[in-house]
Structures are given as structure tokens and as C-alpha cells.
PDB file of C-alpha atoms in Angstrom:
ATOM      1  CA  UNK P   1     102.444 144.988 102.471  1.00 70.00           C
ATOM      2  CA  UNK P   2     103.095 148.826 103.113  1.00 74.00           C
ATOM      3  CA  UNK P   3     102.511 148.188 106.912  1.00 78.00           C
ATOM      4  CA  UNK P   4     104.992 144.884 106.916  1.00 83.00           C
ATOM      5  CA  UNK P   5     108.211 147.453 106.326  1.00 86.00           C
ATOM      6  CA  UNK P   6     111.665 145.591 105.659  1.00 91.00           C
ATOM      7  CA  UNK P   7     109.198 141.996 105.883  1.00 91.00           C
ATOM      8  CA  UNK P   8     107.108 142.664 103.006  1.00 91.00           C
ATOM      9  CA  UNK P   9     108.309 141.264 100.494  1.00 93.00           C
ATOM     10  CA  UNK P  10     108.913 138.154 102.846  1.00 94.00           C
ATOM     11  CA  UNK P  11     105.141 138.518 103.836  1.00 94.00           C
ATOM     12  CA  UNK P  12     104.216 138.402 100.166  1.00 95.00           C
ATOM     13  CA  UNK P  13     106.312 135.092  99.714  1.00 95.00           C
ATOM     14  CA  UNK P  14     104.875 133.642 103.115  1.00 95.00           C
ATOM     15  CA  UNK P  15     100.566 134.819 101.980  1.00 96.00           C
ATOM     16  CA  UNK P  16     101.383 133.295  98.291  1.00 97.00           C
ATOM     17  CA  UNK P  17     102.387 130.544  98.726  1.00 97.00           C
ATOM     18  CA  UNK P  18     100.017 129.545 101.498  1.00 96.00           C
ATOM     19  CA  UNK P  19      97.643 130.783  99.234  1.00 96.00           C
ATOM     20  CA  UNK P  20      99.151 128.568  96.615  1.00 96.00           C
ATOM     21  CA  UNK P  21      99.153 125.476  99.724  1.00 95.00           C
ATOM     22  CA  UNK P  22      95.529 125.713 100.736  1.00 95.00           C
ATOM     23  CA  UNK P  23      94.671 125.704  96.517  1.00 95.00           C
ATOM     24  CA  UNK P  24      96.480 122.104  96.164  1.00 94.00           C
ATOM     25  CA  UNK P  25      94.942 120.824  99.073  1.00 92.00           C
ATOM     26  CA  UNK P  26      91.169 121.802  98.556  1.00 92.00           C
ATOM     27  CA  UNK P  27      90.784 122.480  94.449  1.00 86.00           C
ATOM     28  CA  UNK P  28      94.144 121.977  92.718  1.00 81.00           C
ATOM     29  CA  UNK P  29      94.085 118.199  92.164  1.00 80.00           C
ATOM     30  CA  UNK P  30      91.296 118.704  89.488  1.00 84.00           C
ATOM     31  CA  UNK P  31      93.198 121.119  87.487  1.00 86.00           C
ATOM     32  CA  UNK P  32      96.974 118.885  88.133  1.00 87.00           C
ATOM     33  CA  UNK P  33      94.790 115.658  86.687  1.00 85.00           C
ATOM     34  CA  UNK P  34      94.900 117.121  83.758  1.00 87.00           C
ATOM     35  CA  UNK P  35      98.276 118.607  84.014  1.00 90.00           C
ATOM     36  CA  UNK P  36     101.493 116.717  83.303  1.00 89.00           C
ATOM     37  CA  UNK P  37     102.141 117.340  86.855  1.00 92.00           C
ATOM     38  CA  UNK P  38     101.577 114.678  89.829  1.00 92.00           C
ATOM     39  CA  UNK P  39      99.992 115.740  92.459  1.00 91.00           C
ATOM     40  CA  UNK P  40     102.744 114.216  95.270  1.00 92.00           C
ATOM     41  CA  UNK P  41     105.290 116.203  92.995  1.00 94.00           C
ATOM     42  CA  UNK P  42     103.688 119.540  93.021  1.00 95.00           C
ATOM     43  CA  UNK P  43     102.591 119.262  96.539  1.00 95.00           C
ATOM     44  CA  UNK P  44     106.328 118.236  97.640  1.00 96.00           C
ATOM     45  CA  UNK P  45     107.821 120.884  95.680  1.00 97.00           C
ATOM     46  CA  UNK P  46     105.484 123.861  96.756  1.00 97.00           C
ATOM     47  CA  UNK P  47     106.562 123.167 100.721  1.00 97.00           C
ATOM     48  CA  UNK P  48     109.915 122.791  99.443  1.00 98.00           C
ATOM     49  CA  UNK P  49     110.061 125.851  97.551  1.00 98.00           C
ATOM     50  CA  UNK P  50     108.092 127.994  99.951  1.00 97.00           C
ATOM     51  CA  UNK P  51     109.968 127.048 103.049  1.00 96.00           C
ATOM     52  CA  UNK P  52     112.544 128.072 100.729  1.00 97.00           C
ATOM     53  CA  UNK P  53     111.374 131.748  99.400  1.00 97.00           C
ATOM     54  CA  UNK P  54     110.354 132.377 102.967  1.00 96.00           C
ATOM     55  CA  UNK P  55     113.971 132.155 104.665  1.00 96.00           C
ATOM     56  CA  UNK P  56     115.697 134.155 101.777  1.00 95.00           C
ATOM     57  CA  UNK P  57     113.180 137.017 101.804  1.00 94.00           C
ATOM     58  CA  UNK P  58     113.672 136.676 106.233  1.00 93.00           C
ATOM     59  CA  UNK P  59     110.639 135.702 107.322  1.00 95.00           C
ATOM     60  CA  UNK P  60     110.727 135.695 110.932  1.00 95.00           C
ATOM     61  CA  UNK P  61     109.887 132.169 112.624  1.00 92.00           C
ATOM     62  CA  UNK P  62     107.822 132.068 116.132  1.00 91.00           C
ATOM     63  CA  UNK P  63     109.203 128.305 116.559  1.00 87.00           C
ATOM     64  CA  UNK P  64     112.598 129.320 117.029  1.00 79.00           C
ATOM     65  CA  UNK P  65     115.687 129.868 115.148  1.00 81.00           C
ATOM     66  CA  UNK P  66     115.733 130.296 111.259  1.00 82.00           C
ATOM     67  CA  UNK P  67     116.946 126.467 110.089  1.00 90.00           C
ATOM     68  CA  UNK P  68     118.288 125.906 106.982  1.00 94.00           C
ATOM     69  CA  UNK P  69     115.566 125.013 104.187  1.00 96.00           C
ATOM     70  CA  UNK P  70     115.176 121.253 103.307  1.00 97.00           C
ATOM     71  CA  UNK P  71     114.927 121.995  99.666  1.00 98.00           C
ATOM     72  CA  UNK P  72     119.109 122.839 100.491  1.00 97.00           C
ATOM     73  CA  UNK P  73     119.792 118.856 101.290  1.00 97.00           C
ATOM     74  CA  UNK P  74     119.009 117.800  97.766  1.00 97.00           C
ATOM     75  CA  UNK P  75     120.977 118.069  94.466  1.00 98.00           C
ATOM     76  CA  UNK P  76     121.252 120.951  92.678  1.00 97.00           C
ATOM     77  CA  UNK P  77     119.227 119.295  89.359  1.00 98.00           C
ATOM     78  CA  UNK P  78     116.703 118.097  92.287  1.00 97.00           C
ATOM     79  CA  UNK P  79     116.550 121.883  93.681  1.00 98.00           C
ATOM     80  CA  UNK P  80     115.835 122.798  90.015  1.00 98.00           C
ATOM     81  CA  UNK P  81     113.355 120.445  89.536  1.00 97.00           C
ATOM     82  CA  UNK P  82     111.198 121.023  92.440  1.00 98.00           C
ATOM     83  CA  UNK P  83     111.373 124.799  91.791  1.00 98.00           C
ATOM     84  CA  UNK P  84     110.319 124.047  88.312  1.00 97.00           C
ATOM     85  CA  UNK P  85     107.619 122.358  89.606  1.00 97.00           C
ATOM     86  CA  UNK P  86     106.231 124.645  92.460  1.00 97.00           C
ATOM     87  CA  UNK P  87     106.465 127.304  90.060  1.00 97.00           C
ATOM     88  CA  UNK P  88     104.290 125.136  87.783  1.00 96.00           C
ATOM     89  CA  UNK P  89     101.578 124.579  90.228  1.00 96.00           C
ATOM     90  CA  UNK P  90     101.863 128.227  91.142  1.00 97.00           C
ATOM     91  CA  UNK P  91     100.604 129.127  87.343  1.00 96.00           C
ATOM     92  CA  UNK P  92      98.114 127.469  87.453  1.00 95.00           C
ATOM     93  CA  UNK P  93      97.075 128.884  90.626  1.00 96.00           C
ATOM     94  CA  UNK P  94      97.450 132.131  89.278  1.00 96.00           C
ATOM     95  CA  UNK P  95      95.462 130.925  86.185  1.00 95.00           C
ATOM     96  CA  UNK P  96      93.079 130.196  88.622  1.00 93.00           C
ATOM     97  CA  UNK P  97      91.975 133.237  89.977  1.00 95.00           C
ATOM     98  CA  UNK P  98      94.854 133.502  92.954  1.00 96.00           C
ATOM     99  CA  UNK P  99      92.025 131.857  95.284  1.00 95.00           C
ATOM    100  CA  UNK P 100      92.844 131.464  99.105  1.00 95.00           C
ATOM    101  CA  UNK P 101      94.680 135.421  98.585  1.00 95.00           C
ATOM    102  CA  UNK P 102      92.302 136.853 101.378  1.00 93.00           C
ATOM    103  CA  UNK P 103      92.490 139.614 103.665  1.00 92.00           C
ATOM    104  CA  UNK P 104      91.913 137.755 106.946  1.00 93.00           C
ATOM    105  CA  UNK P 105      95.216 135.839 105.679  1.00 92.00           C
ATOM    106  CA  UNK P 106      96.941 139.411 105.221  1.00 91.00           C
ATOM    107  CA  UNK P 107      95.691 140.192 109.117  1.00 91.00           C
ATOM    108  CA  UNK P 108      97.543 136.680 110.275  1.00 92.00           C
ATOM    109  CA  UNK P 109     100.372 137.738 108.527  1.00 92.00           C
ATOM    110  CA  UNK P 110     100.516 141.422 109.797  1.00 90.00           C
ATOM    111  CA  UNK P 111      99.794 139.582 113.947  1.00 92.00           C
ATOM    112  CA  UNK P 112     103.022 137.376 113.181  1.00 93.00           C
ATOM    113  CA  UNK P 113     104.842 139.956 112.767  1.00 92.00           C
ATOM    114  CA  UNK P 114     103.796 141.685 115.481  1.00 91.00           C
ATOM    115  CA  UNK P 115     103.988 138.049 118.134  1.00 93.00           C
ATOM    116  CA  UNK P 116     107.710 138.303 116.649  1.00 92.00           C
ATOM    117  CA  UNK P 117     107.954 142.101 117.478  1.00 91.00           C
ATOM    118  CA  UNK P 118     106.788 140.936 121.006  1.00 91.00           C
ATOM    119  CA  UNK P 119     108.577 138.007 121.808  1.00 91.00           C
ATOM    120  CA  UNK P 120     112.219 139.994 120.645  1.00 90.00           C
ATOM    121  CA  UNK P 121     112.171 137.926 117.372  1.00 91.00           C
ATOM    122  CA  UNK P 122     112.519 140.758 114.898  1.00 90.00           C
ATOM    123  CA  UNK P 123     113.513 144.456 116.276  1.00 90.00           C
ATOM    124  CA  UNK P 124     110.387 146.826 115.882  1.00 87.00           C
ATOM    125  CA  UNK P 125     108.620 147.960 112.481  1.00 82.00           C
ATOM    126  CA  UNK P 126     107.523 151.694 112.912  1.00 79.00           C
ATOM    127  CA  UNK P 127     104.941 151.039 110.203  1.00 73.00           C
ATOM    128  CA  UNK P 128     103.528 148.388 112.316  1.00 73.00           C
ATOM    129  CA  UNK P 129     102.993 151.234 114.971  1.00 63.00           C
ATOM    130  CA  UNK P 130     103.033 150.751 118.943  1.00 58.00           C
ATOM    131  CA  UNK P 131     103.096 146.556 119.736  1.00 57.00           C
ATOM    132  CA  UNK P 132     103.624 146.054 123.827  1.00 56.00           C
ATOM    133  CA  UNK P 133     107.002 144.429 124.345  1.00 57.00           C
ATOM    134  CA  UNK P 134     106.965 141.568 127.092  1.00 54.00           C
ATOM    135  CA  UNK P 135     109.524 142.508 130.244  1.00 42.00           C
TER     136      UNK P 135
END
């Protein structure tokens, strides 16, 4: 996070809630069973919401141009909702243990930054230190 600069608290978004992805998909059906939350809800609103969390804190994008977040097209009491909801799942990730928080994620995060440093994406992060610019 120190070494991310003016991205960090984008790279925090972008690590917690992938964190928060990978959890649903491999060990957080067990724990929504028994939830009031469906599964297809809190999966739904978690991509929503992170795609979402991502492009306000600026997180840069390797695919091309920033786009305006999906969660955007829907109804305000819709927007609500699926926040309510992503934020739902994400307790009980947290309750969890925050699993899927590793430091090989941290080290993807940290070379995105740098491929967007490269590729002219983002201008350069002096905490990130010396990353060869392509000619």
C-alpha cells in the first residue's frame, strides 16, 4: 500500500474485493446458505460494487479506457440494494478470517501498476521506483 502512492487506496479496493470474489466462488456459498442472502444476489452485487469502488478510487485499467461502472445503469434503490448486499457478503468475509488477502495478490497488484506505468497508462509512481518505459 505504501509503495502503490496516489493508487493505494484504489489498490486496497481492487485486493479486497478480489479477495472478497475468490471467497464467494470457492467457500462463501456455505456460509450465504445460511444467510438471508442468495448466492446469485451477493455474487451480482460484489462485481457490481467492486467494478464500482475500483473506478472511484482510479484504478488504472490495462484493457483500455476507464468505462463507466454497470452498477451506474440501474436505479438508484437498485444501486442501494446491491451495495447493501456486497457489503453484506463482504462481512461475512471479514467474519471469516479475510481469506484470499495474500501477499502474492499484493505483488499482482503492485506489477499492474507498474504494466500501466509502462504502457503510459498512469504517469510514474516514485515509490514504485525505476519501471522501463516502452519507446
Amino acid at each position: 500500500m505504501q509503495r502503490a502512492g496516489p493508487y493505494a487506496d484504489a489498490a486496497k479496493a481492487n485486493l479486497e474485493w478480489s479477495a472478497v470474489t475468490v471467497w464467494l466462488m470457492k467457500e462463501g456459498y456455505g456460509v450465504l446458505a445460511a444467510s438471508d442472502l442468495p448466492s446469485a444476489v451477493a455474487c451480482l452485487s460484489v462485481i457490481l460494487t467492486r467494478e464500482a469502488e475500483e473506478h472511484a478510487a482510479g484504478w488504472p485499467r490495462l484493457s483500455g479506457p476507464a468505462v463507466t461502472p454497470a452498477i451506474y445503469g440501474y436505479s438508484p434503490d437498485s444501486q442501494c440494494e446491491a451495495r447493501r448486499s456486497a457489503a453484506q457478503a463482504r462481512s461475512m468475509w471479514e467474519a471469516n478470517g479475510r481469506p484470499y488477502l495474500r501477499a502474492s495478490d499484493c505483488k499482482l497488484a503492485f506489477q499492474h501498476l507498474a504494466a500501466c506505468i509502462r504502457n503510459g497508462i498512469i504517469p510514474p509512481v516514485p515509490t514504485i521506483g525505476d519501471v522501463p518505459l516502452n519507446s
